[in-house]
Amino acid sequence: MIGNMQNSVTLPQWLDTLIFEELGAKYCRSNSDMTVIDWDKNDVLNYLGTYFPRSYAESYCIFSEFFKLHPDRFVGKEELSIFDFGCGTGGEIMGLLTALSEYYPNLKNIKVVALDGNQYALQLYDTVLLELKKHTALMIENHSAHICIDDFYDLRILNKVLKRKFDIVMSFKAICEFVTKQQFEQDNSYEHIAKFLLPKLSNGGIILLVDVTTYNNTSQDWLPKMMDRGLVTAQCNIIKKNEGYNQTFRITHSHRTIDESKVAWRIITN
């Protein structure tokens, strides 16, 4: 577990201006079981203004603390590869890239593979990442793809197509949607996704899983408890996690001062 970690950040001004002024994002909070994959363009703009900043803060804080405690993990590397399963509008990718640029000055090249089932979210992600390239010295090669996972068959097909391994793998608040839509029937979605992601990890790489901490009406269970049961069954090596059932992160931006999110997170390695 990581104690006394930084848990409060401010969205960079260029990023704030981009999503709220140029892209028209809206702050619109929802507490229901969300299935972002089905949302239209207006819904996704609400997501961009509300949950993108939160994912940025969660990712930046978790990765920054991990890199601070484990500086040798990627030290000396000039290139890293990243895989985001269910990237949405990409807040977690922006937070990770910011942390990497601060902790690893020798890092030059980043290769990102980002998958999501909502085409509008992917379009916004591509736009934001294009702007990020103007504000970082990192050379970023981006490959984003619109892919829907409806059942076990789709996951097996994706597993055959995605051949390469990655240094950092992550999934932020995406697996809960598989739970809500019962993509894997009555089985534990966290177990299936973990078994899919683990073989994608390079030697010494890490996986970060982050999800909401609510009670899911479909599974009739608390998501953090489902996550832990699934990861145990998948025989995951969890090296870092939040204390208790959730951890609070805070993000400040032009449309909200000290906006709070509570998530459960686990860092897994091979």
Tab-separated table of C-alpha atoms in Angstrom:
chain	number	residue	atom	x	y	z
A	1	MET	CA	0.000	0.000	0.000
A	2	ILE	CA	1.052	3.603	-0.522
A	3	GLY	CA	0.482	5.962	2.377
A	4	ASN	CA	0.595	9.781	2.544
A	5	MET	CA	0.699	10.082	-1.229
A	6	GLN	CA	-0.173	13.294	-3.045
A	7	ASN	CA	-3.878	13.202	-3.789
A	8	SER	CA	-4.688	16.709	-4.991
A	9	VAL	CA	-3.704	18.417	-8.264
A	10	THR	CA	-4.779	21.220	-10.572
A	11	LEU	CA	-5.516	20.537	-14.226
A	12	PRO	CA	-2.798	22.148	-16.410
A	13	GLN	CA	-4.022	25.436	-17.867
A	14	TRP	CA	-3.530	24.429	-21.488
A	15	LEU	CA	-5.546	21.263	-20.878
A	16	ASP	CA	-8.273	23.174	-19.046
A	17	THR	CA	-8.573	25.673	-21.916
A	18	LEU	CA	-8.644	22.895	-24.508
A	19	ILE	CA	-11.383	20.708	-23.031
A	20	PHE	CA	-13.688	23.427	-21.684
A	21	GLU	CA	-13.255	26.347	-24.101
A	22	GLU	CA	-12.228	24.720	-27.367
A	23	LEU	CA	-13.955	21.334	-27.162
A	24	GLY	CA	-17.011	22.483	-25.205
A	25	ALA	CA	-16.805	20.021	-22.312
A	26	LYS	CA	-19.423	20.311	-19.563
A	27	TYR	CA	-19.281	19.501	-15.865
A	28	CYS	CA	-22.194	17.129	-15.237
A	29	ARG	CA	-21.862	14.611	-12.426
A	30	SER	CA	-23.741	11.287	-12.406
A	31	ASN	CA	-23.889	8.654	-9.680
A	32	SER	CA	-25.629	5.935	-11.675
A	33	ASP	CA	-24.080	2.758	-13.087
A	34	MET	CA	-22.571	4.267	-16.244
A	35	THR	CA	-22.139	2.552	-19.587
A	36	VAL	CA	-20.111	5.118	-21.495
A	37	ILE	CA	-19.794	2.845	-24.512
A	38	ASP	CA	-23.423	3.649	-25.448
A	39	TRP	CA	-23.207	7.434	-25.070
A	40	ASP	CA	-23.680	9.976	-27.862
A	41	LYS	CA	-21.498	13.011	-28.537
A	42	ASN	CA	-23.211	15.276	-25.982
A	43	ASP	CA	-22.959	12.618	-23.266
A	44	VAL	CA	-19.263	12.187	-23.999
A	45	LEU	CA	-18.688	15.958	-23.745
A	46	ASN	CA	-20.263	15.826	-20.292
A	47	TYR	CA	-17.911	12.960	-19.465
A	48	LEU	CA	-14.939	14.967	-20.776
A	49	GLY	CA	-15.702	17.872	-18.447
A	50	THR	CA	-16.437	15.732	-15.398
A	51	TYR	CA	-14.530	12.454	-15.417
A	52	PHE	CA	-11.553	13.264	-17.657
A	53	PRO	CA	-10.089	15.638	-15.016
A	54	ARG	CA	-10.709	13.062	-12.294
A	55	SER	CA	-8.950	10.311	-14.250
A	56	TYR	CA	-6.074	12.719	-14.900
A	57	ALA	CA	-5.683	13.359	-11.169
A	58	GLU	CA	-6.001	9.703	-10.179
A	59	SER	CA	-3.480	8.571	-12.764
A	60	TYR	CA	-0.986	11.361	-12.126
A	61	CYS	CA	-1.048	10.891	-8.347
A	62	ILE	CA	-0.855	7.077	-8.354
A	63	PHE	CA	1.891	6.843	-10.970
A	64	SER	CA	3.891	9.753	-9.508
A	65	GLU	CA	3.989	8.118	-6.091
A	66	PHE	CA	4.889	4.748	-7.583
A	67	PHE	CA	7.712	6.240	-9.669
A	68	LYS	CA	8.973	8.122	-6.604
A	69	LEU	CA	9.069	4.930	-4.514
A	70	HIS	CA	10.390	2.761	-7.350
A	71	PRO	CA	12.636	5.029	-9.458
A	72	ASP	CA	14.589	2.089	-10.855
A	73	ARG	CA	11.523	0.567	-12.513
A	74	PHE	CA	12.086	2.412	-15.808
A	75	VAL	CA	15.324	4.282	-15.154
A	76	GLY	CA	17.667	4.426	-18.124
A	77	LYS	CA	14.935	3.594	-20.611
A	78	GLU	CA	14.581	5.873	-23.600
A	79	GLU	CA	11.402	4.226	-24.874
A	80	LEU	CA	8.279	2.877	-23.184
A	81	SER	CA	5.107	1.264	-24.468
A	82	ILE	CA	1.635	1.849	-22.990
A	83	PHE	CA	-1.625	-0.032	-23.443
A	84	ASP	CA	-4.900	1.477	-22.225
A	85	PHE	CA	-7.873	-0.887	-22.239
A	86	GLY	CA	-11.009	1.279	-22.338
A	87	CYS	CA	-9.269	4.636	-22.663
A	88	GLY	CA	-12.399	6.785	-22.935
A	89	THR	CA	-11.378	10.400	-23.517
A	90	GLY	CA	-7.869	9.663	-22.229
A	91	GLY	CA	-7.579	11.466	-18.893
A	92	GLU	CA	-5.511	8.650	-17.389
A	93	ILE	CA	-3.117	8.647	-20.349
A	94	MET	CA	-2.505	12.394	-19.979
A	95	GLY	CA	-1.890	11.969	-16.254
A	96	LEU	CA	0.547	9.107	-16.852
A	97	LEU	CA	2.458	10.955	-19.576
A	98	THR	CA	2.770	13.997	-17.302
A	99	ALA	CA	4.171	11.852	-14.483
A	100	LEU	CA	6.580	10.039	-16.814
A	101	SER	CA	7.967	13.311	-18.174
A	102	GLU	CA	8.623	14.532	-14.627
A	103	TYR	CA	10.272	11.402	-13.222
A	104	TYR	CA	12.198	10.039	-16.200
A	105	PRO	CA	14.092	12.866	-17.978
A	106	ASN	CA	15.956	10.389	-20.182
A	107	LEU	CA	12.721	9.092	-21.649
A	108	LYS	CA	12.338	10.112	-25.283
A	109	ASN	CA	9.813	7.905	-27.076
A	110	ILE	CA	6.395	6.661	-26.015
A	111	LYS	CA	4.283	4.212	-27.972
A	112	VAL	CA	0.618	4.222	-26.972
A	113	VAL	CA	-2.082	1.733	-27.935
A	114	ALA	CA	-5.513	2.889	-26.757
A	115	LEU	CA	-8.747	0.932	-27.229
A	116	ASP	CA	-12.308	1.980	-26.533
A	117	GLY	CA	-15.818	1.081	-27.643
A	118	ASN	CA	-17.097	4.651	-28.005
A	119	GLN	CA	-16.026	6.395	-31.209
A	120	TYR	CA	-16.846	9.890	-29.911
A	121	ALA	CA	-14.651	9.375	-26.854
A	122	LEU	CA	-11.805	8.166	-29.068
A	123	GLN	CA	-12.094	11.224	-31.299
A	124	LEU	CA	-11.757	13.501	-28.279
A	125	TYR	CA	-8.857	11.433	-26.953
A	126	ASP	CA	-6.998	11.781	-30.268
A	127	THR	CA	-7.602	15.545	-30.245
A	128	VAL	CA	-6.329	15.988	-26.691
A	129	LEU	CA	-3.245	13.841	-27.296
A	130	LEU	CA	-2.434	15.825	-30.427
A	131	GLU	CA	-2.440	19.003	-28.339
A	132	LEU	CA	-0.359	17.350	-25.595
A	133	LYS	CA	2.419	16.773	-28.105
A	134	LYS	CA	2.847	20.561	-28.285
A	135	HIS	CA	3.469	20.744	-24.531
A	136	THR	CA	5.969	17.917	-24.012
A	137	ALA	CA	9.415	16.950	-25.228
A	138	LEU	CA	8.299	13.330	-25.502
A	139	MET	CA	7.902	11.841	-28.952
A	140	ILE	CA	4.544	10.064	-28.793
A	141	GLU	CA	3.395	7.464	-31.307
A	142	ASN	CA	-0.332	6.899	-30.907
A	143	HIS	CA	-2.469	4.012	-32.149
A	144	SER	CA	-6.110	4.255	-31.093
A	145	ALA	CA	-8.827	1.860	-32.190
A	146	HIS	CA	-12.601	1.602	-31.887
A	147	ILE	CA	-13.217	-1.913	-30.594
A	148	CYS	CA	-16.311	-3.252	-28.832
A	149	ILE	CA	-16.030	-6.224	-26.502
A	150	ASP	CA	-19.429	-7.885	-26.156
A	151	ASP	CA	-18.493	-11.351	-24.937
A	152	PHE	CA	-15.782	-13.965	-24.435
A	153	TYR	CA	-15.413	-14.430	-28.193
A	154	ASP	CA	-14.523	-10.767	-28.848
A	155	LEU	CA	-11.934	-10.848	-26.075
A	156	ARG	CA	-10.313	-13.971	-27.554
A	157	ILE	CA	-10.175	-12.343	-30.999
A	158	LEU	CA	-8.556	-9.209	-29.561
A	159	ASN	CA	-6.100	-11.386	-27.673
A	160	LYS	CA	-4.960	-12.960	-30.966
A	161	VAL	CA	-4.655	-9.614	-32.749
A	162	LEU	CA	-2.785	-7.755	-30.009
A	163	LYS	CA	0.575	-9.503	-30.168
A	164	ARG	CA	3.084	-7.102	-28.622
A	165	LYS	CA	3.927	-6.600	-24.946
A	166	PHE	CA	3.794	-3.354	-22.988
A	167	ASP	CA	5.723	-1.715	-20.162
A	168	ILE	CA	2.632	-0.092	-18.667
A	169	VAL	CA	-0.886	-1.469	-19.007
A	170	MET	CA	-3.923	0.207	-17.482
A	171	SER	CA	-7.684	0.215	-17.359
A	172	PHE	CA	-9.568	3.065	-15.674
A	173	LYS	CA	-13.236	2.763	-14.739
A	174	ALA	CA	-13.935	0.502	-17.708
A	175	ILE	CA	-14.359	-2.956	-16.203
A	176	CYS	CA	-17.375	-1.773	-14.213
A	177	GLU	CA	-19.168	-1.364	-17.543
A	178	PHE	CA	-18.602	-5.039	-18.341
A	179	VAL	CA	-20.157	-5.836	-14.973
A	180	THR	CA	-23.188	-3.624	-15.605
A	181	LYS	CA	-23.798	-5.012	-19.107
A	182	GLN	CA	-22.981	-8.606	-18.060
A	183	GLN	CA	-20.563	-9.013	-20.964
A	184	PHE	CA	-19.153	-12.142	-19.354
A	185	GLU	CA	-22.526	-13.387	-18.172
A	186	GLN	CA	-22.423	-14.138	-14.437
A	187	ASP	CA	-18.632	-14.551	-14.295
A	188	ASN	CA	-16.291	-12.069	-12.619
A	189	SER	CA	-15.273	-9.443	-15.202
A	190	TYR	CA	-12.141	-8.458	-13.284
A	191	GLU	CA	-10.857	-12.021	-13.449
A	192	HIS	CA	-11.358	-12.228	-17.219
A	193	ILE	CA	-9.816	-8.835	-17.967
A	194	ALA	CA	-6.842	-9.513	-15.683
A	195	LYS	CA	-6.175	-12.843	-17.420
A	196	PHE	CA	-6.335	-11.013	-20.758
A	197	LEU	CA	-3.990	-8.198	-19.681
A	198	LEU	CA	-1.316	-10.147	-17.796
A	199	PRO	CA	0.198	-11.819	-20.900
A	200	LYS	CA	0.493	-8.355	-22.500
A	201	LEU	CA	2.952	-7.246	-19.824
A	202	SER	CA	6.654	-6.985	-20.613
A	203	ASN	CA	9.262	-8.217	-18.148
A	204	GLY	CA	9.303	-5.747	-15.267
A	205	GLY	CA	6.197	-3.980	-16.497
A	206	ILE	CA	3.199	-2.931	-14.398
A	207	ILE	CA	-0.584	-3.003	-14.707
A	208	LEU	CA	-2.739	-0.368	-13.008
A	209	LEU	CA	-6.425	-1.175	-12.575
A	210	VAL	CA	-8.677	1.608	-11.309
A	211	ASP	CA	-12.418	1.443	-10.845
A	212	VAL	CA	-15.300	3.142	-9.105
A	213	THR	CA	-16.202	1.914	-5.646
A	214	THR	CA	-19.976	1.859	-5.873
A	215	TYR	CA	-22.487	-0.904	-5.277
A	216	ASN	CA	-23.359	-2.327	-8.680
A	217	ASN	CA	-27.073	-2.931	-9.153
A	218	THR	CA	-26.567	-5.589	-11.827
A	219	SER	CA	-24.137	-7.784	-9.906
A	220	GLN	CA	-25.638	-6.781	-6.552
A	221	ASP	CA	-22.150	-6.483	-5.121
A	222	TRP	CA	-19.591	-3.824	-4.235
A	223	LEU	CA	-17.139	-3.392	-7.117
A	224	PRO	CA	-13.928	-3.288	-5.000
A	225	LYS	CA	-14.891	-6.644	-3.481
A	226	MET	CA	-15.535	-8.056	-6.944
A	227	MET	CA	-12.174	-6.698	-8.093
A	228	ASP	CA	-10.259	-8.343	-5.271
A	229	ARG	CA	-11.997	-11.699	-5.706
A	230	GLY	CA	-11.350	-11.628	-9.458
A	231	LEU	CA	-7.662	-10.739	-9.088
A	232	VAL	CA	-7.145	-13.493	-6.514
A	233	THR	CA	-8.742	-16.041	-8.841
A	234	ALA	CA	-6.571	-14.780	-11.716
A	235	GLN	CA	-3.521	-15.275	-9.451
A	236	CYS	CA	-2.352	-11.694	-9.861
A	237	ASN	CA	0.759	-10.398	-8.072
A	238	ILE	CA	-0.553	-7.195	-6.484
A	239	ILE	CA	2.355	-5.011	-5.331
A	240	LYS	CA	0.517	-1.773	-4.464
A	241	LYS	CA	-3.074	-0.902	-3.604
A	242	ASN	CA	-5.149	1.727	-1.851
A	243	GLU	CA	-5.860	1.373	1.827
A	244	GLY	CA	-9.366	0.181	2.683
A	245	TYR	CA	-12.045	0.069	0.009
A	246	ASN	CA	-11.247	3.357	-1.745
A	247	GLN	CA	-9.011	6.389	-1.913
A	248	THR	CA	-10.042	9.999	-2.440
A	249	PHE	CA	-8.404	12.167	-5.105
A	250	ARG	CA	-9.053	15.855	-5.739
A	251	ILE	CA	-8.818	17.884	-8.940
A	252	THR	CA	-9.281	21.624	-9.395
A	253	HIS	CA	-10.182	23.155	-12.757
A	254	SER	CA	-12.061	26.152	-14.139
A	255	HIS	CA	-15.475	24.533	-13.689
A	256	ARG	CA	-14.970	23.011	-10.257
A	257	THR	CA	-12.777	23.725	-7.243
A	258	ILE	CA	-11.545	20.628	-5.426
A	259	ASP	CA	-13.710	18.075	-7.196
A	260	GLU	CA	-13.452	14.737	-5.399
A	261	SER	CA	-13.440	11.196	-6.740
A	262	LYS	CA	-13.176	7.930	-4.846
A	263	VAL	CA	-11.681	4.909	-6.566
A	264	ALA	CA	-10.181	1.517	-5.822
A	265	TRP	CA	-6.826	0.810	-7.458
A	266	ARG	CA	-4.367	-2.062	-7.725
A	267	ILE	CA	-0.882	-2.205	-9.276
A	268	ILE	CA	0.046	-5.644	-10.599
A	269	THR	CA	3.348	-6.945	-11.921
A	270	ASN	CA	4.748	-10.179	-13.321
